[in-house]
PDB file of C-alpha atoms and ligand atoms in Angstrom:
ATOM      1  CA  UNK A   6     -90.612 -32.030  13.789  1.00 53.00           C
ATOM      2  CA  UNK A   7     -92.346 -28.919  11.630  1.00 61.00           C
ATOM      3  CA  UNK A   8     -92.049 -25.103  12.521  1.00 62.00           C
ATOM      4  CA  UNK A   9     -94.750 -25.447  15.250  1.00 63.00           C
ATOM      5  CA  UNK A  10     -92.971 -27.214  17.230  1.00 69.00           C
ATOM      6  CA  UNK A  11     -90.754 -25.223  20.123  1.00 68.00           C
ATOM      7  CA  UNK A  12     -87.612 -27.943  19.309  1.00 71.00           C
ATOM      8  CA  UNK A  13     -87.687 -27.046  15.775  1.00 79.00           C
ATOM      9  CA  UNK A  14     -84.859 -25.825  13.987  1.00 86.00           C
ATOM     10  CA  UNK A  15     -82.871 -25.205  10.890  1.00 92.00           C
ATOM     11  CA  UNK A  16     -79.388 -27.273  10.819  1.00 95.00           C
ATOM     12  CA  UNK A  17     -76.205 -25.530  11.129  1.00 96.00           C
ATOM     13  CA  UNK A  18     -73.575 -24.628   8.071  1.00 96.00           C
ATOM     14  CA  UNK A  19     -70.209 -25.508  10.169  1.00 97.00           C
ATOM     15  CA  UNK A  20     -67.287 -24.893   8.514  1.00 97.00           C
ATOM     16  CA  UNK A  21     -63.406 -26.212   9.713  1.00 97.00           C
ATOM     17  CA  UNK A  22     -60.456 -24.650   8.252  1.00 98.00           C
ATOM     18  CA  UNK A  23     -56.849 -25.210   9.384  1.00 98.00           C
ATOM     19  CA  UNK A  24     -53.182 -25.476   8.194  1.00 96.00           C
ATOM     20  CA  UNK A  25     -52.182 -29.107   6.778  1.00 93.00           C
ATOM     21  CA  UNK A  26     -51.222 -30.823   9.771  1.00 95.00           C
ATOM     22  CA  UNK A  27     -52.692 -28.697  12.662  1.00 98.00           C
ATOM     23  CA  UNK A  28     -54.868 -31.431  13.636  1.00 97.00           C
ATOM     24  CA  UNK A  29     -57.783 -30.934  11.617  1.00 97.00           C
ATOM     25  CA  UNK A  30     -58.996 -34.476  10.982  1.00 93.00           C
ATOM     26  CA  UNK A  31     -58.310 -36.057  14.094  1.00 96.00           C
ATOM     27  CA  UNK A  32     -60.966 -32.686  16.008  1.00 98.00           C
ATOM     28  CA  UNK A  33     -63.100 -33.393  13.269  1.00 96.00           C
ATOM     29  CA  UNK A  34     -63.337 -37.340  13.623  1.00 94.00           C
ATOM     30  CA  UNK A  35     -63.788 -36.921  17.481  1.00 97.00           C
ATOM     31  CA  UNK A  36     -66.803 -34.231  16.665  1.00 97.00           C
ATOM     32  CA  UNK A  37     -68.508 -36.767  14.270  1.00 95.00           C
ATOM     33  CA  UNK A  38     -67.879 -39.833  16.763  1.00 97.00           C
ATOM     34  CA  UNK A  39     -69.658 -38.019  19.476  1.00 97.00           C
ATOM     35  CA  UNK A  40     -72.224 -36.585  17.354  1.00 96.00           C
ATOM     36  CA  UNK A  41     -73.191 -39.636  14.912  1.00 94.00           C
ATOM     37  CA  UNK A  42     -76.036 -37.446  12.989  1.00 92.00           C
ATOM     38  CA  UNK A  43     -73.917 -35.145  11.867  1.00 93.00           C
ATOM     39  CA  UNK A  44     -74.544 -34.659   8.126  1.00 93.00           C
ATOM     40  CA  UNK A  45     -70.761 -34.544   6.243  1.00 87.00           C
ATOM     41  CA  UNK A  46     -70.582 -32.741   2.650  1.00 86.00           C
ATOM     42  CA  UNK A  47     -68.838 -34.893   0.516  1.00 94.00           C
ATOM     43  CA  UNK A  48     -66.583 -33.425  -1.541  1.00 96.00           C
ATOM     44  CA  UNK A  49     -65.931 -33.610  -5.356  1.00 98.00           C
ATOM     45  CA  UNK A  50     -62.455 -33.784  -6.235  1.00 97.00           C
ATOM     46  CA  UNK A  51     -60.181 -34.758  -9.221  1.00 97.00           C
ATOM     47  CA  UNK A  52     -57.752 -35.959  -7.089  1.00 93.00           C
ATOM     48  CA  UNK A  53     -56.494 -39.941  -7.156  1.00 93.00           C
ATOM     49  CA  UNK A  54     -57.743 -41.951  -3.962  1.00 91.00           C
ATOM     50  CA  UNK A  55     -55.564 -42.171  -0.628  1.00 86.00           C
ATOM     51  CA  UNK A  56     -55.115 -45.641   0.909  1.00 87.00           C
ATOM     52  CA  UNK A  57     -58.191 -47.111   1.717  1.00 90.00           C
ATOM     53  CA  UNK A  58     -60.618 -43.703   0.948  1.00 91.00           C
ATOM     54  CA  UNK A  59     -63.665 -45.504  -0.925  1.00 96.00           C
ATOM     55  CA  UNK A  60     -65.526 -43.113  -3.952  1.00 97.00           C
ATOM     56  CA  UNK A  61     -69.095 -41.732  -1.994  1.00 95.00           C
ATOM     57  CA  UNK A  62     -67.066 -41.918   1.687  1.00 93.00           C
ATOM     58  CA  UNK A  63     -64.452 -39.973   1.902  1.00 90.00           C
ATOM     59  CA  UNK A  64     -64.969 -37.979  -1.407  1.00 95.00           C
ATOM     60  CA  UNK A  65     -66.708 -38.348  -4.783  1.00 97.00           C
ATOM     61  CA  UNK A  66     -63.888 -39.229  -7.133  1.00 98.00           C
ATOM     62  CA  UNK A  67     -64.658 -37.674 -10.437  1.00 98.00           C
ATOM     63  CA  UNK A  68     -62.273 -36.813 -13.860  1.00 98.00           C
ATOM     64  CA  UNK A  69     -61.037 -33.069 -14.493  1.00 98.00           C
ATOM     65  CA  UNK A  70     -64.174 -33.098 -17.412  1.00 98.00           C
ATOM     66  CA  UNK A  71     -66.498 -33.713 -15.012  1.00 98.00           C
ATOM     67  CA  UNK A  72     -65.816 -31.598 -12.843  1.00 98.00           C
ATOM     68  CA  UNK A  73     -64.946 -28.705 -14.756  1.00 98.00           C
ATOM     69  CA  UNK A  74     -68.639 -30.004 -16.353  1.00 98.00           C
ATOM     70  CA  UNK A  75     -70.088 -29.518 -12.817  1.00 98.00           C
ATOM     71  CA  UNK A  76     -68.824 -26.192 -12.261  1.00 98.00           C
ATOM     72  CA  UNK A  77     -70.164 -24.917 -15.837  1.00 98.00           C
ATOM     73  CA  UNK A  78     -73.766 -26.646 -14.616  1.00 98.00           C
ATOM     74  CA  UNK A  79     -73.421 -23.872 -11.214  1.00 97.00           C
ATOM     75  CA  UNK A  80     -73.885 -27.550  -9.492  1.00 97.00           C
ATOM     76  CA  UNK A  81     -71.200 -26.105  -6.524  1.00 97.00           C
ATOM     77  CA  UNK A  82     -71.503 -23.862  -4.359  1.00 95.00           C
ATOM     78  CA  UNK A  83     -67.471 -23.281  -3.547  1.00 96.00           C
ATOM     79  CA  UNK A  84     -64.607 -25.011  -5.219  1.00 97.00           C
ATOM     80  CA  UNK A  85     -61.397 -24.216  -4.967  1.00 96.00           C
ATOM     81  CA  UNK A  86     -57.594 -25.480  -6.535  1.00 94.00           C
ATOM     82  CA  UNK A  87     -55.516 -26.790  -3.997  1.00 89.00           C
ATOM     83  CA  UNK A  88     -52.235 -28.580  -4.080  1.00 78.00           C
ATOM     84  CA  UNK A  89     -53.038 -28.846  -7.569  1.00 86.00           C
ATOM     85  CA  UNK A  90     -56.471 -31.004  -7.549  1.00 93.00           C
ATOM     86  CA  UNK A  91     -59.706 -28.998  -7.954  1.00 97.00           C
ATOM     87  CA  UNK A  92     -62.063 -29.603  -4.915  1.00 97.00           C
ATOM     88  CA  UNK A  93     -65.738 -28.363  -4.843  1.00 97.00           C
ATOM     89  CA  UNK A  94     -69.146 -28.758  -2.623  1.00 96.00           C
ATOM     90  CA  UNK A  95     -72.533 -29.508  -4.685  1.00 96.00           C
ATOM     91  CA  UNK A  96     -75.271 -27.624  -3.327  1.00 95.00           C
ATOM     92  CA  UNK A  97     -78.144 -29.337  -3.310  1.00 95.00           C
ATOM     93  CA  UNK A  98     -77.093 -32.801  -1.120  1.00 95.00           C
ATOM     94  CA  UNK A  99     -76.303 -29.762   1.426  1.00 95.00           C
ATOM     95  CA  UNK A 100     -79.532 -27.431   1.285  1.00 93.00           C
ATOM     96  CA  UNK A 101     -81.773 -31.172   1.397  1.00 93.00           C
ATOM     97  CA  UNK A 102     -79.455 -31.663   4.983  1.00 94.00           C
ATOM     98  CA  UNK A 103     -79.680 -28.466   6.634  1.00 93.00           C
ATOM     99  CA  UNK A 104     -83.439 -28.052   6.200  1.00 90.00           C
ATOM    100  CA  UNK A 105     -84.242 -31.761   7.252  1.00 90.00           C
ATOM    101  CA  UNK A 106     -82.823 -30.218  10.693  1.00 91.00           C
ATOM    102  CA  UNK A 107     -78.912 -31.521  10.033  1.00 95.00           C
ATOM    103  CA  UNK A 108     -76.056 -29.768  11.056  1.00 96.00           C
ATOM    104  CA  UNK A 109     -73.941 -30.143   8.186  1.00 96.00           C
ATOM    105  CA  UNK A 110     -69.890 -29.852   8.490  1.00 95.00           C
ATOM    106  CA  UNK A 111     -67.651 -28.987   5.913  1.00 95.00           C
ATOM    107  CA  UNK A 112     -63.956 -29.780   5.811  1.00 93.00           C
ATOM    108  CA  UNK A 113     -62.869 -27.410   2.915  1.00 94.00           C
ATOM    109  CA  UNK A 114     -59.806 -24.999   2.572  1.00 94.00           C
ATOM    110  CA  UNK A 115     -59.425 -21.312   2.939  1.00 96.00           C
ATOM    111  CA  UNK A 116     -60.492 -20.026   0.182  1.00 95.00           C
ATOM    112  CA  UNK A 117     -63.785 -22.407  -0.374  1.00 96.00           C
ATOM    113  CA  UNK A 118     -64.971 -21.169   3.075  1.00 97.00           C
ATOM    114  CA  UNK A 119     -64.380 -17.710   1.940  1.00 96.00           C
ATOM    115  CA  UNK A 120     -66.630 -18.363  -0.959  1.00 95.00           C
ATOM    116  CA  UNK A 121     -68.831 -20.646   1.312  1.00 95.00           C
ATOM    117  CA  UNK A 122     -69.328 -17.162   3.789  1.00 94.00           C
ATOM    118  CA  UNK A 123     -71.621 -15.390   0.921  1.00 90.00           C
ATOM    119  CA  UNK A 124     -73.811 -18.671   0.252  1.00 87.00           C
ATOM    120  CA  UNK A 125     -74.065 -19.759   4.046  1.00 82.00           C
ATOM    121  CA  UNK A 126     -73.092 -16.453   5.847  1.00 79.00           C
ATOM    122  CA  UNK A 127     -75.129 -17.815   8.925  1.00 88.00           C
ATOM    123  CA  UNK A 128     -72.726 -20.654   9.774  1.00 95.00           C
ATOM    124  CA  UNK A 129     -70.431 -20.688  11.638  1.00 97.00           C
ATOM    125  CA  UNK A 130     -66.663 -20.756  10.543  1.00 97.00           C
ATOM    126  CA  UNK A 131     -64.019 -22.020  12.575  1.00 98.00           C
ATOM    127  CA  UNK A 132     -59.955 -21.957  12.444  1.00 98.00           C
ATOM    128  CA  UNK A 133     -57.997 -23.963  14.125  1.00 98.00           C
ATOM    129  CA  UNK A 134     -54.506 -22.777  15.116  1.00 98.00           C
ATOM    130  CA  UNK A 135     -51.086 -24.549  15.661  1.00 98.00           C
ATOM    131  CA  UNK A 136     -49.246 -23.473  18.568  1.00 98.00           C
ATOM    132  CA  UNK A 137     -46.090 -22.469  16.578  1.00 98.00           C
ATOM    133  CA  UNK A 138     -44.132 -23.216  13.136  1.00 97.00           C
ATOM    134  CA  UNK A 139     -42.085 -25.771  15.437  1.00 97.00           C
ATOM    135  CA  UNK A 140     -44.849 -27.943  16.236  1.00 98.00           C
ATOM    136  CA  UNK A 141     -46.717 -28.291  12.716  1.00 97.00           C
ATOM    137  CA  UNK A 142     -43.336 -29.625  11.577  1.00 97.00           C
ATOM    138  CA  UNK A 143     -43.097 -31.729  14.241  1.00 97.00           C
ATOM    139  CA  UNK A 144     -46.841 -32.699  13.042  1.00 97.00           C
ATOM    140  CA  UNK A 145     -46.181 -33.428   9.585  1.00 95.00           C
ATOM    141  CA  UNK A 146     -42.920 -35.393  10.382  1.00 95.00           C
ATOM    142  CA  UNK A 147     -44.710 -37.366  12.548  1.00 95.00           C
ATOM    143  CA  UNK A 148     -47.365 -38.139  10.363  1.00 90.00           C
ATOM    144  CA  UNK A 149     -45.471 -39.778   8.140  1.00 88.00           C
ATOM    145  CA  UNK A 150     -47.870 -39.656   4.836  1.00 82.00           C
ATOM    146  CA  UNK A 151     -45.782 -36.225   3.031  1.00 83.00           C
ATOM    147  CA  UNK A 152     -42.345 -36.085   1.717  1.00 89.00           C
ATOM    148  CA  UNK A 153     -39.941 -33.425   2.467  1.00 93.00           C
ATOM    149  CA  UNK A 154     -41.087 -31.464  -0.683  1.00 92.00           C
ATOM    150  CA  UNK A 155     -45.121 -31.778   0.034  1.00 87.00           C
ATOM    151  CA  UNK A 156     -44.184 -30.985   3.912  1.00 92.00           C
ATOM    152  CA  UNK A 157     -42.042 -28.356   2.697  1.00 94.00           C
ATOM    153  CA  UNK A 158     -45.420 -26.301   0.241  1.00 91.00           C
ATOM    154  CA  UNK A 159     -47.629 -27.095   3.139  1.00 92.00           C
ATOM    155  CA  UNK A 160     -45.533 -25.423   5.436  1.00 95.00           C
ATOM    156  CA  UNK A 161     -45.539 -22.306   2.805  1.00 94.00           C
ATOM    157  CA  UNK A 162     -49.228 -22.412   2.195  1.00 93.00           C
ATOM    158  CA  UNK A 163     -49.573 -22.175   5.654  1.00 96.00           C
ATOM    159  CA  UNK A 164     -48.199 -18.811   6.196  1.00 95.00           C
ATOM    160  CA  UNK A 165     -51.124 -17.511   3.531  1.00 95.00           C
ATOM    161  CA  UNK A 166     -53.660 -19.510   5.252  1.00 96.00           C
ATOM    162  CA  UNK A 167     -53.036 -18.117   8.748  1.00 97.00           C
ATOM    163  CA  UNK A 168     -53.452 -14.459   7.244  1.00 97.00           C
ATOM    164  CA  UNK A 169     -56.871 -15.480   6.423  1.00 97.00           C
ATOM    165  CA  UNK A 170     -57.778 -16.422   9.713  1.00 97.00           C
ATOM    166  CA  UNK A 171     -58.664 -12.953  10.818  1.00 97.00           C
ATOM    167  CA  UNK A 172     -62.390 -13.268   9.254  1.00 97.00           C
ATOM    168  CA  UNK A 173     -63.471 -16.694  10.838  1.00 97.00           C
ATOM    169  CA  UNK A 174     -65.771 -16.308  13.791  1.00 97.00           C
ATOM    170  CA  UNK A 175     -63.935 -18.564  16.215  1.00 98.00           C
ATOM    171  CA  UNK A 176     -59.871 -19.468  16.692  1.00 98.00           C
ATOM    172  CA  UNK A 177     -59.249 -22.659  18.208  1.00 98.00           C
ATOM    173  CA  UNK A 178     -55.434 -23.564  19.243  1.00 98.00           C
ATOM    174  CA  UNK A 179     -54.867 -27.181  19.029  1.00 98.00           C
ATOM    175  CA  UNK A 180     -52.345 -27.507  21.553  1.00 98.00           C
ATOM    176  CA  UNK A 181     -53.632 -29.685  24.248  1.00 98.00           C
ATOM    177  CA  UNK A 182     -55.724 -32.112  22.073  1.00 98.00           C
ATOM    178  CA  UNK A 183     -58.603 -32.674  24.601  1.00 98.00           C
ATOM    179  CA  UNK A 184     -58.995 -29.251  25.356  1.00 98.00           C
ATOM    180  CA  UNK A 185     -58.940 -27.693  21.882  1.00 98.00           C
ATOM    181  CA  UNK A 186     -61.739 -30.959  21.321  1.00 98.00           C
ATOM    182  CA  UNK A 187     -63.613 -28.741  24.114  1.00 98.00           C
ATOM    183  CA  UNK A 188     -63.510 -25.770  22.635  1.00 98.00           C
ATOM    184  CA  UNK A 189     -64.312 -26.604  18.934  1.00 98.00           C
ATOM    185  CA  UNK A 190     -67.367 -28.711  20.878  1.00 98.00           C
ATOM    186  CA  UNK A 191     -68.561 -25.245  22.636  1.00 98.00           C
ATOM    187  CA  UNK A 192     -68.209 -23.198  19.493  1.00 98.00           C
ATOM    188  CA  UNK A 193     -70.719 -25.808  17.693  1.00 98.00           C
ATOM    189  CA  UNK A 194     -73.270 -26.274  20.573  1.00 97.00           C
ATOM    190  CA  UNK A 195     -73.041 -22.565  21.080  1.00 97.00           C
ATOM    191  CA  UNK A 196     -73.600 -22.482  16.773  1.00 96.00           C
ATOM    192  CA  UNK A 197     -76.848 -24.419  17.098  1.00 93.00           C
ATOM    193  CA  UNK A 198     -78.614 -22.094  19.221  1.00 93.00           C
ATOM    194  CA  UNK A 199     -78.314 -18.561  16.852  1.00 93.00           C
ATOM    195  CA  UNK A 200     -81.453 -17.295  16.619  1.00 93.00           C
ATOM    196  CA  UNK A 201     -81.153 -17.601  12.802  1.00 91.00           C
ATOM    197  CA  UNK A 202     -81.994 -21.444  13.280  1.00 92.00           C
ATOM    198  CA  UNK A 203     -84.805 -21.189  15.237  1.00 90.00           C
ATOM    199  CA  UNK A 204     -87.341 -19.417  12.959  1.00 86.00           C
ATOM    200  CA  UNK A 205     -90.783 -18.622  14.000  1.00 86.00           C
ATOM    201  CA  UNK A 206     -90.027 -20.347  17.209  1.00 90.00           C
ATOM    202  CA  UNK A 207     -90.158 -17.304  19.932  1.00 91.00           C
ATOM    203  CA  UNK A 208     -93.363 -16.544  17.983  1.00 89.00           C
ATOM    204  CA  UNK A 209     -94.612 -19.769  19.038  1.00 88.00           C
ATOM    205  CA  UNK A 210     -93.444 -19.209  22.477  1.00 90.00           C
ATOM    206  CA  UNK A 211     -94.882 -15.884  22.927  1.00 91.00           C
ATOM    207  CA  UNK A 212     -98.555 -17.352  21.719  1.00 90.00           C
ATOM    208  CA  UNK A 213     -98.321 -19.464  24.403  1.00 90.00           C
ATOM    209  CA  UNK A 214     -99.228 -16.231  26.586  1.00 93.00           C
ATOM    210  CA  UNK A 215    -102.211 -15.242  24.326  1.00 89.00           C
ATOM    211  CA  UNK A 216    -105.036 -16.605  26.212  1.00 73.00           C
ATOM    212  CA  UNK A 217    -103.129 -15.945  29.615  1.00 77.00           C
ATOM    213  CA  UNK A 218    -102.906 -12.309  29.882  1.00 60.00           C
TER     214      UNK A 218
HETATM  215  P1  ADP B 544     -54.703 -32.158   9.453  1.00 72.99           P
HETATM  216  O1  ADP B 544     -55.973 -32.907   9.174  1.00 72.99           O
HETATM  217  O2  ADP B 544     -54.940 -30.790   9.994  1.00 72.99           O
HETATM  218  O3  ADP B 544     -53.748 -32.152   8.305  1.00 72.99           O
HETATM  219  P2  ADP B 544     -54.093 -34.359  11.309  1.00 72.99           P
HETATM  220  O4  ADP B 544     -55.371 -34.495  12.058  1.00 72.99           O
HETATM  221  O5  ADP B 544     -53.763 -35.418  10.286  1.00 72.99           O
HETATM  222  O6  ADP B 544     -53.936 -32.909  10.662  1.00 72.99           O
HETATM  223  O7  ADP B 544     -52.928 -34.271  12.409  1.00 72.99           O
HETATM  224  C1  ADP B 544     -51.541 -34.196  12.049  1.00 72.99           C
HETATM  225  C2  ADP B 544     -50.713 -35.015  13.044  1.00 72.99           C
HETATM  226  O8  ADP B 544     -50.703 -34.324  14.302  1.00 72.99           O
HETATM  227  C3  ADP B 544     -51.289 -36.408  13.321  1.00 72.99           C
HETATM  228  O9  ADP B 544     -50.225 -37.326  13.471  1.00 72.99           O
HETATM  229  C4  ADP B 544     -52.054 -36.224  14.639  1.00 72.99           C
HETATM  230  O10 ADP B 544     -52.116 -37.426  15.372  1.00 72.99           O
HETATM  231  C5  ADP B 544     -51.202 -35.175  15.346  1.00 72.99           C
HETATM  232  N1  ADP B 544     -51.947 -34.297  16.276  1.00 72.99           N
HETATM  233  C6  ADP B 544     -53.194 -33.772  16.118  1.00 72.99           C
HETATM  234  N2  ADP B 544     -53.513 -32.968  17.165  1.00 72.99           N
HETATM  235  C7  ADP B 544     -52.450 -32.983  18.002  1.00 72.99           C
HETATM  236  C8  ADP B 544     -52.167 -32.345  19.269  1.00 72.99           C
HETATM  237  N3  ADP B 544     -53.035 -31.534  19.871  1.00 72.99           N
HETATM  238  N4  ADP B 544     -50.969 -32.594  19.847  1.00 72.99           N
HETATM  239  C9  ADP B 544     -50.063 -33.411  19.231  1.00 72.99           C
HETATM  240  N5  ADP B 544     -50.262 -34.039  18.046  1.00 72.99           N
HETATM  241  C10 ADP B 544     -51.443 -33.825  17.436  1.00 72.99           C
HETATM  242  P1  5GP B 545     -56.905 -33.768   0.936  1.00 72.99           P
HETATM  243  O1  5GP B 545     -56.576 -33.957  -0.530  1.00 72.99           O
HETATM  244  O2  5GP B 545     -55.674 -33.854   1.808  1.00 72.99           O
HETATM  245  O3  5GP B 545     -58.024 -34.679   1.379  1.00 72.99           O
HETATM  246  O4  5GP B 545     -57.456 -32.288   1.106  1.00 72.99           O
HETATM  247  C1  5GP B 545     -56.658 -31.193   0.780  1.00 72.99           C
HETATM  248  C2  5GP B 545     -57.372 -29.909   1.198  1.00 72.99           C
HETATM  249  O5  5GP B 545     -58.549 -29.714   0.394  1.00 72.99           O
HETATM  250  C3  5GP B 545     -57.847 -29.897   2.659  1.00 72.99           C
HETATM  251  O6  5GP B 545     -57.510 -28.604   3.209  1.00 72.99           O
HETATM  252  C4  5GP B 545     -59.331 -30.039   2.543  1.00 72.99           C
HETATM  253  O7  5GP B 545     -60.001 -29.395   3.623  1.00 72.99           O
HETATM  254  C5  5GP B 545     -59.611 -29.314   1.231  1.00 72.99           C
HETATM  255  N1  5GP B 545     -60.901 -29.706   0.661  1.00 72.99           N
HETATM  256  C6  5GP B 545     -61.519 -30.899   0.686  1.00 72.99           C
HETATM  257  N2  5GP B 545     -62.712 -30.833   0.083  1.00 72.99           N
HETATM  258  C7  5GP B 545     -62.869 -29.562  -0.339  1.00 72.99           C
HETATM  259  C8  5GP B 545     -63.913 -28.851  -1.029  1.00 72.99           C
HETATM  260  O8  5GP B 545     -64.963 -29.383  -1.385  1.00 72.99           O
HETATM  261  N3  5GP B 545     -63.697 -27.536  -1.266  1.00 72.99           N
HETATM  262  C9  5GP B 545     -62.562 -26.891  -0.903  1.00 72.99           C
HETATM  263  N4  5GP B 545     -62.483 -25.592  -1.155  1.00 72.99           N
HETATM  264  N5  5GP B 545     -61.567 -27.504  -0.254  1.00 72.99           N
HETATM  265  C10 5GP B 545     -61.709 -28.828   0.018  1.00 72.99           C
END
């Protein structure tokens, strides 16, 4: 595929954001199931594994040297602190995906995709909702991975996350699961055709005319 070509065009920066426990892992494993080439930005964090998260999968498991090292090298292009681990995105592994054609789809927090919106202010940035208060704790209960205390700051953080929401470009409420899947599924298929991705392409279109009057 090269910029001649009328199916050309540049991948799409699509960034998730939602209070812990809304639902955003489960949306976000049903978007990458359907949609296998999805490029994923793994994350570097200081933070120990989970379970049976593998270093290079789920995240790239580094110290609080090397990371802080990172940082100093301008190797990310957000990073934030959250629950007390530092998280952060390395540029380059992203800018190689989105101009081989990728969409690429971040999973960061609040204030990463705030930072994210200056580098990448062509994506698209999503929030996902929860219905009410009631139902996120009926979410984390249910869960059963946080104790009282970590359900307990989540619950607080939320509050401050929700005020951010007001910038994003899209609010999905995950209420009904399969029909907040359809909306966050619109809201990316709709992402992939801004004209933004598609450079030179009406160009191409319009030459088509040249020799036809
Ligand atoms: P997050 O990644 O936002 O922290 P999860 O995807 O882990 O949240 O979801 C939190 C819990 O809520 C999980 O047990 C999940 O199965 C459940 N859940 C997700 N979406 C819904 C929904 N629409 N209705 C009811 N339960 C849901
Ligand atoms: P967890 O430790 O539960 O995997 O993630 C905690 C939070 O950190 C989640 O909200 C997740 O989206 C966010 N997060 C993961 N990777 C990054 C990252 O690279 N940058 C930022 N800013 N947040 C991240």
């Amino acid at each position: 595929m090269n910029r001649d070509d009328h199916t050309f065009r540049l991948g799409q920066v699509l960034v998730v954001c939602a209070p812990s426990g809304t639902g955003k892992s489960t949306l976000i494993s049903m978007l990458r199931d359907e949609y296998p080439d999805f490029g994923f930005s793994v994350s570097y964090t200081t933070r120990a594994p989970r379970g049976s998260e593998q270093d290079g999968r789920e995240y790239n498991f580094v110290t609080r040297d090397q990371f802080v090292a990172m940082r100093s090298r301008g190797d990310f292009c957000e990073w934030a602190e959250v629950h007390g681990n530092f998280y952060g995105t390395a540029t380059r592994p992203v800018e190689e995906m989105l101009h081989a054609g990728r969409d690429v789809l971040f999973d960061i927090d609040v204030q990463g995709a705030k930072q994210l919106k200056k580098t990448f202010y062509k994506g698209t940035y999503v929030f996902l909702l929860p219905p009410s208060r009631e139902e996120l704790v009926r979410r984390l209960e249910g869960r059963g991975t946080d104790s009282a205390e970590s359900i307990a700051k989540r619950l607080a953080n939320a509050s401050g996350e929700l005020a951010q929401a007001e910038w994003f470009d899209y609010w999905v409420v995950n209420d009904d699961l399969d029909e907040a899947y359809r909306e966050l599924k619109s809201v990316y298929l709709a992402g992939r055709c801004k004209p933004a991705l598609r450079p030179g392409i009406l160009g191409n279109i319009m030459d088509t005319w040249k020799n036809n009057g």
